[in-house]
Short mmCIF file of N, CA, C and O in Angstrom, two decimals:
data_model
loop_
_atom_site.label_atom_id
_atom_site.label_comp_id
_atom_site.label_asym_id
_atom_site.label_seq_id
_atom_site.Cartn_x
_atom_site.Cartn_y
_atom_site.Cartn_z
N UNK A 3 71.34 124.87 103.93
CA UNK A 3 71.72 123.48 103.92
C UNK A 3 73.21 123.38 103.58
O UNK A 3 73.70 124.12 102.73
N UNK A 4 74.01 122.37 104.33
CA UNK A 4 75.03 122.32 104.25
C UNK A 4 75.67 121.72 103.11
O UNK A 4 74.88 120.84 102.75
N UNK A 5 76.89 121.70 102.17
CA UNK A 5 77.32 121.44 100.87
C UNK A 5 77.51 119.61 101.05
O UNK A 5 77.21 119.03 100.01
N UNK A 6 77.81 118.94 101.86
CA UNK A 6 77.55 117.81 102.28
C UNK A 6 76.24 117.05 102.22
O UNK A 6 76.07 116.05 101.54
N UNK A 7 75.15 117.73 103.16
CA UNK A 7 73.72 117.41 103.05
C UNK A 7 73.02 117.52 101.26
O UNK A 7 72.15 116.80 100.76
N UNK A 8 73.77 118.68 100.62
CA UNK A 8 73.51 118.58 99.00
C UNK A 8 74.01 118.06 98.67
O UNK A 8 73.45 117.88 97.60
N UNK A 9 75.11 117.28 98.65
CA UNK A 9 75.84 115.84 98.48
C UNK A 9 75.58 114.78 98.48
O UNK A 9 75.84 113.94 97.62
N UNK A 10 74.76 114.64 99.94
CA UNK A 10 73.42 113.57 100.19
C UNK A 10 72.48 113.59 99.49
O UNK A 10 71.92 112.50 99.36
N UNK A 11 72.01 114.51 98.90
CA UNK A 11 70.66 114.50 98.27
C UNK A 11 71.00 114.09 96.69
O UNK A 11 70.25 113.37 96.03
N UNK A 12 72.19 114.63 96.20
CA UNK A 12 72.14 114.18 94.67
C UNK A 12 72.52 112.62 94.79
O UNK A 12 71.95 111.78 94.10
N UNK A 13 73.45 112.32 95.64
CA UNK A 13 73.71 110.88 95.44
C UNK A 13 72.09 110.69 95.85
O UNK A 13 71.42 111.19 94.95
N UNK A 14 71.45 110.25 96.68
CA UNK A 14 70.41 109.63 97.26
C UNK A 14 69.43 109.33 95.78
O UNK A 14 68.93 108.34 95.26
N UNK A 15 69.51 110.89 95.45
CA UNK A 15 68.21 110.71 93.80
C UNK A 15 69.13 109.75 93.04
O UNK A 15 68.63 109.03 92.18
N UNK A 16 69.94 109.73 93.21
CA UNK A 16 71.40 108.71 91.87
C UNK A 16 70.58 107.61 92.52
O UNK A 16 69.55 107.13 92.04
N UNK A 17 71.17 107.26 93.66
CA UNK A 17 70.58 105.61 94.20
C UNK A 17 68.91 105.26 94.17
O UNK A 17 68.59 104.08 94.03
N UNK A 18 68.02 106.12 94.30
CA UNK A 18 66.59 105.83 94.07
C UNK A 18 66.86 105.60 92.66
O UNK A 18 66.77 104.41 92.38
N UNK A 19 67.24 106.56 91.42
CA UNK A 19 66.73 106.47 90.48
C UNK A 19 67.02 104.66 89.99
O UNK A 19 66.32 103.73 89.60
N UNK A 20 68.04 104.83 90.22
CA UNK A 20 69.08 103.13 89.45
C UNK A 20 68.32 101.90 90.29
O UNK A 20 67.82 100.92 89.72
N UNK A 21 68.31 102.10 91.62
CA UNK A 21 68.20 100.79 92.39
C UNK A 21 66.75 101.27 93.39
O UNK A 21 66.47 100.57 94.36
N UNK A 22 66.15 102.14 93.15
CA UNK A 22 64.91 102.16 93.66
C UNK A 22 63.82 100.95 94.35
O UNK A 22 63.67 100.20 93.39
N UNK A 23 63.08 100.44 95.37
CA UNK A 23 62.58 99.60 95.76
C UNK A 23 63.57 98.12 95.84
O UNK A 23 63.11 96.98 95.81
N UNK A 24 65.06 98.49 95.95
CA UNK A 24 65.36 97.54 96.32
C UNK A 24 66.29 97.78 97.80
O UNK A 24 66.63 98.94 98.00
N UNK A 25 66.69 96.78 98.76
CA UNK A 25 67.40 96.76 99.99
C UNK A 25 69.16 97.50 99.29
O UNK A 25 69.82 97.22 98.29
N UNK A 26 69.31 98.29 100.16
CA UNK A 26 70.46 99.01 99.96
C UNK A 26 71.09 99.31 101.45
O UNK A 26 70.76 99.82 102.52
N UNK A 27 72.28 98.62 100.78
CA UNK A 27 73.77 98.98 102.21
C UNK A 27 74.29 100.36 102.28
O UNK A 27 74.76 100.59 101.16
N UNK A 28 74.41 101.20 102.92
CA UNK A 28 75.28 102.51 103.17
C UNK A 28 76.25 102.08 104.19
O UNK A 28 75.97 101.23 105.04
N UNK A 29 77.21 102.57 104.11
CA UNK A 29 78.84 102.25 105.16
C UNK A 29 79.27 103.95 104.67
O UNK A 29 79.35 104.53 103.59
N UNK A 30 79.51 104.39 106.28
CA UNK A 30 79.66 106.16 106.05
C UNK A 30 80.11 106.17 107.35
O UNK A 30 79.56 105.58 108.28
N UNK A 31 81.32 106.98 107.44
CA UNK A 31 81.77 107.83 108.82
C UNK A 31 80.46 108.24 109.74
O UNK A 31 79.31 108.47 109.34
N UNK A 32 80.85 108.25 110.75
CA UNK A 32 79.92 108.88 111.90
C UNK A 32 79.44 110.32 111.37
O UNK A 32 78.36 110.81 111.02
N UNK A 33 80.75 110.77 111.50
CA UNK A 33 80.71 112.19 111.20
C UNK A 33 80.08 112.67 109.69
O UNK A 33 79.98 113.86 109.40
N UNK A 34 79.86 112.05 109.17
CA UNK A 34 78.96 112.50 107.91
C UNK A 34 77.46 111.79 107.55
O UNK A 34 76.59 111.97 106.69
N UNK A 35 77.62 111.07 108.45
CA UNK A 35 75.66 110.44 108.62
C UNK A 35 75.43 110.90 109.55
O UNK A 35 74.32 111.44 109.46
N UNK A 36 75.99 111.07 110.80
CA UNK A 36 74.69 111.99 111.87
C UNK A 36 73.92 113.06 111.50
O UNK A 36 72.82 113.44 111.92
N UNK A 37 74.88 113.62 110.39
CA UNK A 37 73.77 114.85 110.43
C UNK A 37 72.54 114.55 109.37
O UNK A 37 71.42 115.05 109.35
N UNK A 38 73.14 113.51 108.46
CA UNK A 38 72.20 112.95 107.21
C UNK A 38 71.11 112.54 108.39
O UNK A 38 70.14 113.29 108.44
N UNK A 39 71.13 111.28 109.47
CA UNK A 39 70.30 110.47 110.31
C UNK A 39 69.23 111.87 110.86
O UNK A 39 68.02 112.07 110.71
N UNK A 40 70.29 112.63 111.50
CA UNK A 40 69.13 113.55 112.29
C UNK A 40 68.49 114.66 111.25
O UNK A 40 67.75 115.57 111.62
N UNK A 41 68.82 114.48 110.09
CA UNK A 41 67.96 115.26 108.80
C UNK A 41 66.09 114.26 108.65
O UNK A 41 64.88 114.46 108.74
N UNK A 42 66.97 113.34 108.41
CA UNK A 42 65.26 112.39 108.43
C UNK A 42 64.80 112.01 109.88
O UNK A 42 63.77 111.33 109.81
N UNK A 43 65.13 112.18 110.91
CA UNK A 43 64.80 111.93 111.75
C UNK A 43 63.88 113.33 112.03
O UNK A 43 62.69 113.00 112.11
N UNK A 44 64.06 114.68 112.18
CA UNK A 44 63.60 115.39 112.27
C UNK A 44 64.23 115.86 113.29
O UNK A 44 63.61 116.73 113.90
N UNK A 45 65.11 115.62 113.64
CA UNK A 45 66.02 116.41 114.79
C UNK A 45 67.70 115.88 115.22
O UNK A 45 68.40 115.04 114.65
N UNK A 46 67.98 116.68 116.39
CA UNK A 46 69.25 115.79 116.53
C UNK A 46 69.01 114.48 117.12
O UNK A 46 68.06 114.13 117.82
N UNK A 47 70.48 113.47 116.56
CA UNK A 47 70.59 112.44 117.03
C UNK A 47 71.30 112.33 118.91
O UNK A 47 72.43 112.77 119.11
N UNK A 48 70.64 111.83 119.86
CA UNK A 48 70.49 112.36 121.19
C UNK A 48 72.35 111.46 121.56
O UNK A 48 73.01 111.76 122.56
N UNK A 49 72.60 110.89 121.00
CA UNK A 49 73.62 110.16 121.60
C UNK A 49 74.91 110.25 120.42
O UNK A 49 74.61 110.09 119.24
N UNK A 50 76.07 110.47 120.73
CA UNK A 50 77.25 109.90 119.48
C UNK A 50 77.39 108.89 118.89
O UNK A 50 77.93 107.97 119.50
N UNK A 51 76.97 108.68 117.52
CA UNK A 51 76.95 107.61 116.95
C UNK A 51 78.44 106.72 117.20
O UNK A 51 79.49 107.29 116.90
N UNK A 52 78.48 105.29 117.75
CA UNK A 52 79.12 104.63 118.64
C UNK A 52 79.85 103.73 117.42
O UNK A 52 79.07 103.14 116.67
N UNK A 53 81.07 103.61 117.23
CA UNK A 53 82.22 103.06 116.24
C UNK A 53 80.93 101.48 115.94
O UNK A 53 80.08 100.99 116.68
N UNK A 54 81.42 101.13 114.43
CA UNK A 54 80.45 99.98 113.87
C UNK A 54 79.21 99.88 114.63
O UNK A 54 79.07 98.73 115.06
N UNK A 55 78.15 100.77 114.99
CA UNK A 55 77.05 100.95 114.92
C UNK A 55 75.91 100.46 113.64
O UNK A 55 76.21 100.57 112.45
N UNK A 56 74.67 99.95 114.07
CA UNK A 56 74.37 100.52 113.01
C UNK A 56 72.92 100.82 112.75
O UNK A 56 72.15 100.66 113.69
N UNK A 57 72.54 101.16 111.79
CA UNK A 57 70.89 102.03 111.94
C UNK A 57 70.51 101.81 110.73
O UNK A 57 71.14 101.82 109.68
N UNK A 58 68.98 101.51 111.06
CA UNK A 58 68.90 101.10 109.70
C UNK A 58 67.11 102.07 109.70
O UNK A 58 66.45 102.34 110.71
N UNK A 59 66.69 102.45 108.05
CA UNK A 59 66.04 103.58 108.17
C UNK A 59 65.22 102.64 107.11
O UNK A 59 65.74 101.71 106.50
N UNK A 60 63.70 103.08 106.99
CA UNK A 60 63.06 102.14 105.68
C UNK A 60 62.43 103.91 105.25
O UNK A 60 62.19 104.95 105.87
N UNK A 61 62.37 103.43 103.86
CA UNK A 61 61.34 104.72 103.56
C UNK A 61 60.33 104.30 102.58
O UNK A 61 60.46 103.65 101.54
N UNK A 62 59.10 104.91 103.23
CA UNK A 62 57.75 104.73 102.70
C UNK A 62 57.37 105.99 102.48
O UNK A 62 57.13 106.85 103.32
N UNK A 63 57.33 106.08 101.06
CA UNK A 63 56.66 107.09 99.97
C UNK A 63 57.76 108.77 100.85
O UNK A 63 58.89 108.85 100.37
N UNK A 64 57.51 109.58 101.65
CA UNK A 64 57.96 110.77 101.96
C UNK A 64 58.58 110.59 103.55
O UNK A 64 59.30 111.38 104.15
N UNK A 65 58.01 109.20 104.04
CA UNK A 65 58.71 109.34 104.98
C UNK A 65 59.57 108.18 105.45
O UNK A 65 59.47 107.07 104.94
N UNK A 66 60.62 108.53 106.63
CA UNK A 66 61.69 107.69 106.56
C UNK A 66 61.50 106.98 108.11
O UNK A 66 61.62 107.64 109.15
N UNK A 67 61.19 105.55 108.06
CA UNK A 67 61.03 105.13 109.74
C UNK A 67 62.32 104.89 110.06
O UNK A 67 63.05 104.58 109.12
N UNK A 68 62.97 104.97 111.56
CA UNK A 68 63.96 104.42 112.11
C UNK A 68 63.71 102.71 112.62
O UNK A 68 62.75 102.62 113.38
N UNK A 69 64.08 101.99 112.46
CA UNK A 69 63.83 101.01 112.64
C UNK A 69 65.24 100.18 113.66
O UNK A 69 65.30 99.18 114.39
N UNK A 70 66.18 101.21 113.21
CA UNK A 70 67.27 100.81 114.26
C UNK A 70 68.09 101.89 114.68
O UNK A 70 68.10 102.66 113.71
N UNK A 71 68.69 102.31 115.48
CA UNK A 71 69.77 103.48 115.25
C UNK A 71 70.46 103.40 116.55
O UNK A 71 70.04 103.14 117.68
N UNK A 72 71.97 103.78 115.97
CA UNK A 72 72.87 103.46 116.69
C UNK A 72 73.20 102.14 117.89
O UNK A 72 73.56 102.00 119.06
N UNK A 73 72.83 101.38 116.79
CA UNK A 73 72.94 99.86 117.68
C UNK A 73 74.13 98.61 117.82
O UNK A 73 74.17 97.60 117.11
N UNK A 74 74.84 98.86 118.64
CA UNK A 74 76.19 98.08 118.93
C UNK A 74 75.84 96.50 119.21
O UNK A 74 76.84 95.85 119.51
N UNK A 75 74.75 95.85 119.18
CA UNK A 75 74.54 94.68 119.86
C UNK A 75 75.33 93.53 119.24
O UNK A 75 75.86 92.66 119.92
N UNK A 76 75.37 93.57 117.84
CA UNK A 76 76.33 92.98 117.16
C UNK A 76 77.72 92.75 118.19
O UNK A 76 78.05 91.68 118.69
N UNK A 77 78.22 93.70 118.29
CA UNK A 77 79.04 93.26 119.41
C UNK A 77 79.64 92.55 121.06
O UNK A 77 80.61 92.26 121.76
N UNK A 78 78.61 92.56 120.98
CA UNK A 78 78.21 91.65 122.25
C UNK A 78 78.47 90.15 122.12
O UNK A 78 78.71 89.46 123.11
N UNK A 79 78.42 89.75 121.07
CA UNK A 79 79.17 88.30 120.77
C UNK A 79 80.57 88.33 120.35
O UNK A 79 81.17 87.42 119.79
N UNK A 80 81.00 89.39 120.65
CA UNK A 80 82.94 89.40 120.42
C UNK A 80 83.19 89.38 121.63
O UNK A 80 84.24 88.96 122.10
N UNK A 81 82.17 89.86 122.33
CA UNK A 81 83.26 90.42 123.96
C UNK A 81 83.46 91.60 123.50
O UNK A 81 84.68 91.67 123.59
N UNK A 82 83.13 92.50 123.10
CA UNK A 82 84.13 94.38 122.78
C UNK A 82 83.92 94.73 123.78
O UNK A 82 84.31 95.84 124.14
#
């Protein structure tokens, strides 16, 4: 496991322990959540995560649903 992905994991137990069962924001480079995303996903993520994207993951007891990922639609009301 990569020194990053153990990076992820101590913060993650930090944020369960303090704020556990409540809605929580993450804001993270591409490049350092794809590999977190395709860790709970169970594989790679099939596409490049696309600038202000965003994905959103719920977790129930051991496992983590995708419920959104890599989703630009937000932008579609700017014109981008």
């Amino acid at each position: 496991m990569s020194r990053s992905l153990r990076r992820w994991d101590s913060f993650l137990e930090n944020v369960e322990r303090e704020h556990g069962g409540k809605r929580i924001l993450l804001v993270s480079h591409g490049g350092f959540i794809a590999p977190v995303l395709a860790r709970y996903r169970g594989g790679q993520i099939d596409d490049h995560l696309k600038n202000t994207s965003l994905s959103i993951i719920q977790r129930e007891k051991d496992l983590w649903n995708f419920l959104l990922l890599n989703c630009t639609l937000h932008l579609d009301e700017l014109n981008v």
